[in-house]
Short mmCIF file of C-alpha atoms in Angstrom, two decimals:
data_model
loop_
_atom_site.label_atom_id
_atom_site.label_comp_id
_atom_site.label_asym_id
_atom_site.label_seq_id
_atom_site.Cartn_x
_atom_site.Cartn_y
_atom_site.Cartn_z
CA UNK A 9 25.87 -86.51 176.55
CA UNK A 10 29.84 -86.34 175.28
CA UNK A 11 28.63 -85.70 171.85
CA UNK A 12 26.70 -82.63 173.00
CA UNK A 13 29.68 -81.36 174.74
CA UNK A 14 32.51 -81.40 171.81
CA UNK A 15 30.72 -79.10 169.29
CA UNK A 16 29.97 -76.64 172.49
CA UNK A 17 33.60 -76.76 173.31
CA UNK A 18 34.72 -76.30 169.71
CA UNK A 19 32.40 -73.39 169.58
CA UNK A 20 34.19 -71.66 172.37
CA UNK A 21 37.27 -72.32 171.16
CA UNK A 22 36.61 -70.69 167.95
CA UNK A 23 35.10 -67.46 169.59
CA UNK A 24 37.97 -67.11 171.99
CA UNK A 25 40.26 -67.75 169.16
CA UNK A 26 38.46 -64.70 167.25
CA UNK A 27 38.54 -62.40 170.60
CA UNK A 28 42.32 -63.03 170.88
CA UNK A 29 42.86 -62.16 166.98
CA UNK A 30 40.66 -59.38 167.35
CA UNK A 31 42.37 -57.65 170.38
CA UNK A 32 45.89 -58.48 168.54
CA UNK A 33 44.66 -56.58 165.38
CA UNK A 34 43.27 -53.67 167.79
CA UNK A 35 46.64 -53.68 169.71
CA UNK A 36 48.73 -53.63 166.13
CA UNK A 37 46.78 -50.41 164.70
CA UNK A 38 47.32 -48.67 168.23
CA UNK A 39 50.91 -49.67 167.97
CA UNK A 40 51.05 -48.13 164.51
CA UNK A 41 49.47 -44.90 165.65
CA UNK A 42 51.93 -44.85 168.50
CA UNK A 43 54.97 -45.28 166.20
CA UNK A 44 53.70 -42.41 163.53
CA UNK A 45 53.04 -40.19 166.53
CA UNK A 46 56.30 -40.45 168.19
CA UNK A 47 57.91 -39.42 164.82
CA UNK A 48 55.56 -36.84 163.60
CA UNK A 49 54.62 -35.16 166.78
CA UNK A 50 57.98 -33.73 167.74
CA UNK A 51 58.93 -32.76 164.19
CA UNK A 52 55.59 -30.71 164.12
CA UNK A 53 56.23 -29.30 167.57
CA UNK A 54 59.53 -28.28 166.38
CA UNK A 55 58.34 -26.61 163.20
CA UNK A 56 55.87 -24.56 165.44
CA UNK A 57 58.27 -23.63 167.98
CA UNK A 58 60.75 -22.53 165.08
CA UNK A 59 58.02 -20.13 163.85
CA UNK A 60 56.38 -18.72 166.84
CA UNK A 61 59.17 -19.30 169.88
CA UNK A 62 56.32 -20.86 171.74
CA UNK A 63 58.09 -22.78 174.91
CA UNK A 64 61.66 -21.52 174.11
CA UNK A 65 63.55 -18.97 176.33
CA UNK A 66 64.27 -15.83 174.67
CA UNK A 67 67.62 -15.62 173.02
CA UNK A 68 67.81 -19.29 171.81
CA UNK A 69 64.95 -19.38 169.30
CA UNK A 70 65.96 -18.23 165.88
CA UNK A 71 69.03 -16.19 164.66
CA UNK A 72 67.32 -13.98 162.40
CA UNK A 73 64.15 -11.87 162.94
CA UNK A 74 60.65 -13.68 162.36
CA UNK A 75 58.52 -11.68 159.38
CA UNK A 76 55.15 -11.21 160.91
CA UNK A 77 52.81 -12.01 159.16
CA UNK A 78 54.96 -14.03 156.82
CA UNK A 79 54.35 -12.92 153.33
CA UNK A 80 53.45 -14.95 150.35
CA UNK A 81 55.85 -14.41 147.34
CA UNK A 82 53.15 -14.82 144.83
CA UNK A 83 51.51 -11.71 145.86
CA UNK A 84 54.70 -9.64 144.33
CA UNK A 85 55.73 -9.93 140.71
CA UNK A 86 59.32 -10.95 140.29
CA UNK A 87 60.95 -10.62 136.71
CA UNK A 88 64.21 -12.41 135.55
CA UNK A 89 67.06 -10.76 134.17
CA UNK A 90 65.65 -11.29 130.46
CA UNK A 91 62.15 -10.02 131.56
CA UNK A 92 60.26 -12.98 131.56
CA UNK A 93 57.83 -13.71 134.97
CA UNK A 94 59.14 -15.96 137.62
CA UNK A 95 56.41 -18.31 139.05
CA UNK A 96 57.48 -19.60 142.16
CA UNK A 97 54.38 -21.31 142.78
CA UNK A 98 54.71 -23.72 139.49
CA UNK A 99 58.48 -24.42 140.45
CA UNK A 100 59.83 -27.28 142.67
CA UNK A 101 59.49 -26.34 146.11
CA UNK A 102 62.50 -25.19 147.76
CA UNK A 103 63.76 -23.02 150.71
CA UNK A 104 64.70 -19.58 149.27
CA UNK A 105 66.87 -16.59 150.23
CA UNK A 106 65.34 -13.53 148.56
CA UNK A 107 68.24 -11.05 148.83
CA UNK A 108 66.83 -7.51 148.45
CA UNK A 109 69.90 -5.30 147.25
CA UNK A 110 70.33 -1.95 146.11
CA UNK A 111 69.98 -0.64 142.61
CA UNK A 112 73.39 -1.99 141.28
CA UNK A 113 74.09 -4.25 144.31
CA UNK A 114 77.05 -2.36 145.80
CA UNK A 115 79.24 -3.11 148.91
CA UNK A 116 76.96 -4.04 151.25
CA UNK A 117 74.84 -6.17 149.06
CA UNK A 118 77.93 -8.00 148.12
CA UNK A 119 78.55 -8.58 151.54
CA UNK A 120 75.41 -10.36 152.20
CA UNK A 121 75.74 -12.34 148.79
CA UNK A 122 79.17 -13.64 150.00
CA UNK A 123 77.69 -14.84 153.54
CA UNK A 124 74.45 -16.51 151.85
CA UNK A 125 76.69 -18.21 149.20
CA UNK A 126 79.00 -19.52 151.97
CA UNK A 127 76.09 -20.87 153.84
CA UNK A 128 74.99 -22.35 150.56
CA UNK A 129 78.14 -24.26 150.04
CA UNK A 130 78.34 -25.50 153.87
CA UNK A 131 75.12 -27.18 153.25
CA UNK A 132 76.81 -29.79 151.27
CA UNK A 133 74.25 -32.53 150.03
CA UNK A 134 71.12 -30.63 151.30
CA UNK A 135 72.06 -27.56 149.10
CA UNK A 136 70.01 -28.73 146.18
CA UNK A 137 67.04 -27.90 148.75
CA UNK A 138 67.87 -24.24 148.81
CA UNK A 139 68.11 -21.41 146.22
CA UNK A 140 69.53 -18.14 146.33
CA UNK A 141 67.75 -14.96 144.28
CA UNK A 142 69.03 -11.50 144.11
CA UNK A 143 66.13 -8.86 143.99
CA UNK A 144 66.98 -5.23 142.79
CA UNK A 145 64.46 -2.53 142.06
CA UNK A 146 66.28 -2.08 138.67
CA UNK A 147 67.70 -4.35 136.16
CA UNK A 148 71.51 -4.44 136.56
CA UNK A 149 73.86 -3.19 133.86
CA UNK A 150 75.27 -5.84 131.57
CA UNK A 151 78.75 -5.56 133.24
CA UNK A 152 77.35 -5.80 136.41
CA UNK A 153 75.22 -8.45 135.91
CA UNK A 154 78.33 -10.53 134.42
CA UNK A 155 80.51 -9.68 137.24
CA UNK A 156 78.05 -11.24 139.56
CA UNK A 157 77.23 -14.20 137.68
CA UNK A 158 81.07 -14.76 137.57
CA UNK A 159 81.25 -14.73 141.18
CA UNK A 160 77.92 -16.20 142.15
CA UNK A 161 77.22 -18.90 139.25
CA UNK A 162 74.29 -20.46 141.43
CA UNK A 163 72.64 -17.19 141.82
CA UNK A 164 69.42 -16.19 140.34
CA UNK A 165 68.69 -12.55 139.07
CA UNK A 166 65.34 -10.79 139.26
CA UNK A 167 63.56 -7.68 139.76
CA UNK A 168 60.64 -6.13 141.52
CA UNK A 169 58.56 -2.91 141.11
CA UNK A 170 60.04 -0.76 144.62
CA UNK A 171 56.67 0.69 145.31
CA UNK A 172 55.02 -2.93 145.03
CA UNK A 173 57.55 -4.31 147.38
CA UNK A 174 56.86 -1.53 149.96
CA UNK A 175 53.05 -2.43 149.56
CA UNK A 176 53.92 -5.81 150.32
CA UNK A 177 55.55 -5.54 153.32
CA UNK A 178 53.63 -2.54 154.39
CA UNK A 179 51.52 -4.42 157.15
CA UNK A 180 54.37 -6.22 158.45
CA UNK A 181 56.55 -5.60 161.31
CA UNK A 182 59.52 -4.97 158.76
CA UNK A 183 57.31 -2.16 156.54
CA UNK A 184 60.43 -0.57 155.14
CA UNK A 185 63.61 -2.49 154.92
CA UNK A 186 66.60 -0.57 154.87
CA UNK A 187 68.59 -2.85 153.01
CA UNK A 188 70.34 -4.90 152.26
CA UNK A 189 68.44 -7.91 153.43
CA UNK A 190 67.65 -11.72 153.00
CA UNK A 191 64.39 -12.78 153.28
CA UNK A 192 63.93 -16.64 153.96
CA UNK A 193 61.02 -18.01 152.01
CA UNK A 194 59.63 -21.37 153.05
CA UNK A 195 58.79 -24.26 150.87
CA UNK A 196 55.16 -23.03 150.37
CA UNK A 197 56.46 -19.73 149.29
CA UNK A 198 55.74 -17.75 152.43
CA UNK A 199 58.66 -15.29 153.53
CA UNK A 200 59.33 -15.53 157.11
CA UNK A 201 62.47 -14.66 158.45
CA UNK A 202 64.50 -11.64 157.80
CA UNK A 203 68.61 -11.50 157.98
CA UNK A 204 71.19 -8.54 157.22
CA UNK A 205 74.66 -7.93 157.54
CA UNK A 206 74.58 -8.08 161.11
CA UNK A 207 74.07 -11.70 161.14
CA UNK A 208 76.92 -14.11 160.56
CA UNK A 209 77.10 -16.92 158.23
CA UNK A 210 76.89 -19.41 160.96
CA UNK A 211 73.79 -17.97 162.43
CA UNK A 212 72.10 -18.15 158.75
CA UNK A 213 73.61 -21.80 158.70
CA UNK A 214 71.88 -22.65 162.03
CA UNK A 215 68.39 -21.48 161.14
CA UNK A 216 68.32 -23.32 157.72
CA UNK A 217 69.75 -26.43 158.73
CA UNK A 218 67.01 -26.55 161.81
CA UNK A 219 64.39 -26.02 158.96
CA UNK A 220 65.79 -28.52 156.57
CA UNK A 221 65.85 -31.27 159.43
CA UNK A 222 62.29 -30.49 160.31
CA UNK A 223 60.64 -30.37 156.89
CA UNK A 224 60.10 -32.78 154.46
CA UNK A 225 61.66 -32.69 150.96
CA UNK A 226 58.53 -32.29 148.37
#
């Protein structure tokens, strides 16, 4: 009789051990999912809140104005100062300010360039994730281009057909921007925020720092 009991007991012990190990593995998987969710869900929620304003009281959401619907910059043809096409979709993903200036970027345009430049500088070690691009309807004169390059060495220069730009914004809630304006473009190439000279550098900085915090560097 004793000989029959020992194998049964051994099998029962092995079965119990397997069940415990199975429960342990299951608990580990759920723990991993819980940890991932604790990190990812708040970041996703913050990103959605920033774009939509859902769940936030008025006056405490964004410092700029939302561009609705967001507009994909690949739908317009940007040309560099030497006439080459600028294909942002083929470049490293960045947050970008498209600064819509006048024909030769006069006083108000310069003021907005200065504000965005100071914001860029104040980003410190995050500055490489952001780019500034001046967009004008006509190419700048050589003299004007030289002046602005001297004052803004990290600024890119481009041109776009004015009618094409108007058509691009026509079905948005900012159909004709009086200018100058800065459009904030996300890492996927969508213009989603609008700023002008009524906005301070601190306001721009607050928005972009929040977006950099809740978005991954691609």
